[in-house]
Amino acid sequence: MSGPLINRPPSVKEWRLNLYLSEHDPDTTARIILDTGDSVLESHAEARRNPYDAAVPDIGDELAAGRALIAMGRLLLRAAAGDMKAVGATETETPTPLWLPRE
């Protein structure tokens, strides 16, 4: 018989995420590679500065990186849905949105 869950050591995993930003004014591109140890996922996103706006590279970096992270989140959710379906789980709830309508 197994002991109570409290006595079990915590399980720790490390996933490596590399974020690469590339700037070619007025465009900024973000590329994310996530290595889970079992699989590797990759996402991309871009930001483009309006030619009439001041050149502030940090803003392009933040927008491109944020968009790439959202895309990575969607990839992870799709992967989880596929894995759940593969083991016979049935979907009983509607998917949770990634952000509220006000965001």
GROMACS .gro file of C-alpha atoms in nm:
model
  103
    1MET     CA    1   0.000   0.000   0.000
    2SER     CA    2   0.133   0.343  -0.082
    3GLY     CA    3   0.173   0.609   0.185
    4PRO     CA    4  -0.013   0.937   0.207
    5LEU     CA    5   0.061   1.193  -0.062
    6ILE     CA    6   0.214   1.427   0.197
    7ASN     CA    7   0.509   1.190   0.253
    8ARG     CA    8   0.597   1.163  -0.116
    9PRO     CA    9   0.882   1.378  -0.244
   10PRO     CA   10   0.776   1.655  -0.482
   11SER     CA   11   0.821   1.590  -0.851
   12VAL     CA   12   1.023   1.859  -1.023
   13LYS     CA   13   1.064   1.894  -1.397
   14GLU     CA   14   1.266   2.144  -1.590
   15TRP     CA   15   1.158   2.264  -1.930
   16ARG     CA   16   1.400   2.479  -2.126
   17LEU     CA   17   1.260   2.775  -2.314
   18ASN     CA   18   1.479   2.983  -2.543
   19LEU     CA   19   1.350   3.314  -2.676
   20TYR     CA   20   1.530   3.470  -2.971
   21LEU     CA   21   1.458   3.828  -3.079
   22SER     CA   22   1.564   3.965  -3.414
   23GLU     CA   23   1.525   4.329  -3.515
   24HIS     CA   24   1.524   4.459  -3.870
   25ASP     CA   25   1.369   4.803  -3.832
   26PRO     CA   26   1.070   4.843  -3.845
   27ASP     CA   27   1.013   4.468  -3.783
   28THR     CA   28   1.089   4.261  -3.474
   29THR     CA   29   1.062   3.882  -3.485
   30ALA     CA   30   1.043   3.650  -3.184
   31ARG     CA   31   1.115   3.278  -3.202
   32ILE     CA   32   1.057   3.049  -2.905
   33ILE     CA   33   1.185   2.694  -2.870
   34LEU     CA   34   1.050   2.492  -2.577
   35ASP     CA   35   1.227   2.165  -2.495
   36THR     CA   36   1.028   1.953  -2.249
   37GLY     CA   37   1.270   1.663  -2.258
   38ASP     CA   38   1.004   1.455  -2.435
   39SER     CA   39   0.928   1.693  -2.719
   40VAL     CA   40   1.026   2.026  -2.871
   41LEU     CA   41   0.772   2.295  -2.961
   42GLU     CA   42   0.843   2.610  -3.158
   43SER     CA   43   0.646   2.931  -3.203
   44HIS     CA   44   0.704   3.256  -3.392
   45ALA     CA   45   0.554   3.604  -3.386
   46GLU     CA   46   0.624   3.949  -3.520
   47ALA     CA   47   0.575   4.314  -3.435
   48ARG     CA   48   0.597   4.601  -3.680
   49ARG     CA   49   0.658   4.962  -3.585
   50ASN     CA   50   0.446   5.225  -3.752
   51PRO     CA   51   0.685   5.442  -3.957
   52TYR     CA   52   0.540   5.754  -3.790
   53ASP     CA   53   0.612   5.628  -3.436
   54ALA     CA   54   0.937   5.684  -3.249
   55ALA     CA   55   1.185   5.396  -3.269
   56VAL     CA   56   1.174   5.227  -2.925
   57PRO     CA   57   1.320   4.878  -2.973
   58ASP     CA   58   1.202   4.755  -2.631
   59ILE     CA   59   0.839   4.795  -2.736
   60GLY     CA   60   0.888   4.578  -3.045
   61ASP     CA   61   1.068   4.319  -2.834
   62GLU     CA   62   0.785   4.310  -2.579
   63LEU     CA   63   0.512   4.284  -2.840
   64ALA     CA   64   0.684   4.015  -3.046
   65ALA     CA   65   0.783   3.813  -2.737
   66GLY     CA   66   0.436   3.842  -2.583
   67ARG     CA   67   0.272   3.727  -2.905
   68ALA     CA   68   0.514   3.434  -2.938
   69LEU     CA   69   0.444   3.332  -2.576
   70ILE     CA   70   0.068   3.339  -2.644
   71ALA     CA   71   0.126   3.124  -2.953
   72MET     CA   72   0.333   2.882  -2.741
   73GLY     CA   73   0.053   2.864  -2.487
   74ARG     CA   74  -0.190   2.770  -2.762
   75LEU     CA   75   0.048   2.500  -2.887
   76LEU     CA   76   0.075   2.355  -2.536
   77LEU     CA   77  -0.303   2.355  -2.491
   78ARG     CA   78  -0.348   2.180  -2.827
   79ALA     CA   79  -0.083   1.924  -2.734
   80ALA     CA   80  -0.257   1.858  -2.400
   81ALA     CA   81  -0.594   1.822  -2.574
   82GLY     CA   82  -0.445   1.570  -2.817
   83ASP     CA   83  -0.282   1.377  -2.533
   84MET     CA   84  -0.607   1.369  -2.335
   85LYS     CA   85  -0.798   1.247  -2.639
   86ALA     CA   86  -0.533   0.978  -2.699
   87VAL     CA   87  -0.588   0.834  -2.350
   88GLY     CA   88  -0.966   0.836  -2.389
   89ALA     CA   89  -1.059   1.148  -2.194
   90THR     CA   90  -1.378   1.317  -2.301
   91GLU     CA   91  -1.420   1.691  -2.316
   92THR     CA   92  -1.697   1.795  -2.078
   93GLU     CA   93  -1.627   2.167  -2.054
   94THR     CA   94  -1.580   2.440  -2.308
   95PRO     CA   95  -1.218   2.550  -2.347
   96THR     CA   96  -1.101   2.829  -2.121
   97PRO     CA   97  -1.007   3.145  -2.314
   98LEU     CA   98  -0.645   3.256  -2.295
   99TRP     CA   99  -0.750   3.606  -2.185
  100LEU     CA  100  -1.062   3.794  -2.087
  101PRO     CA  101  -1.249   3.991  -2.355
  102ARG     CA  102  -1.135   4.320  -2.196
  103GLU     CA  103  -0.765   4.238  -2.238
   0.00000   0.00000   0.00000
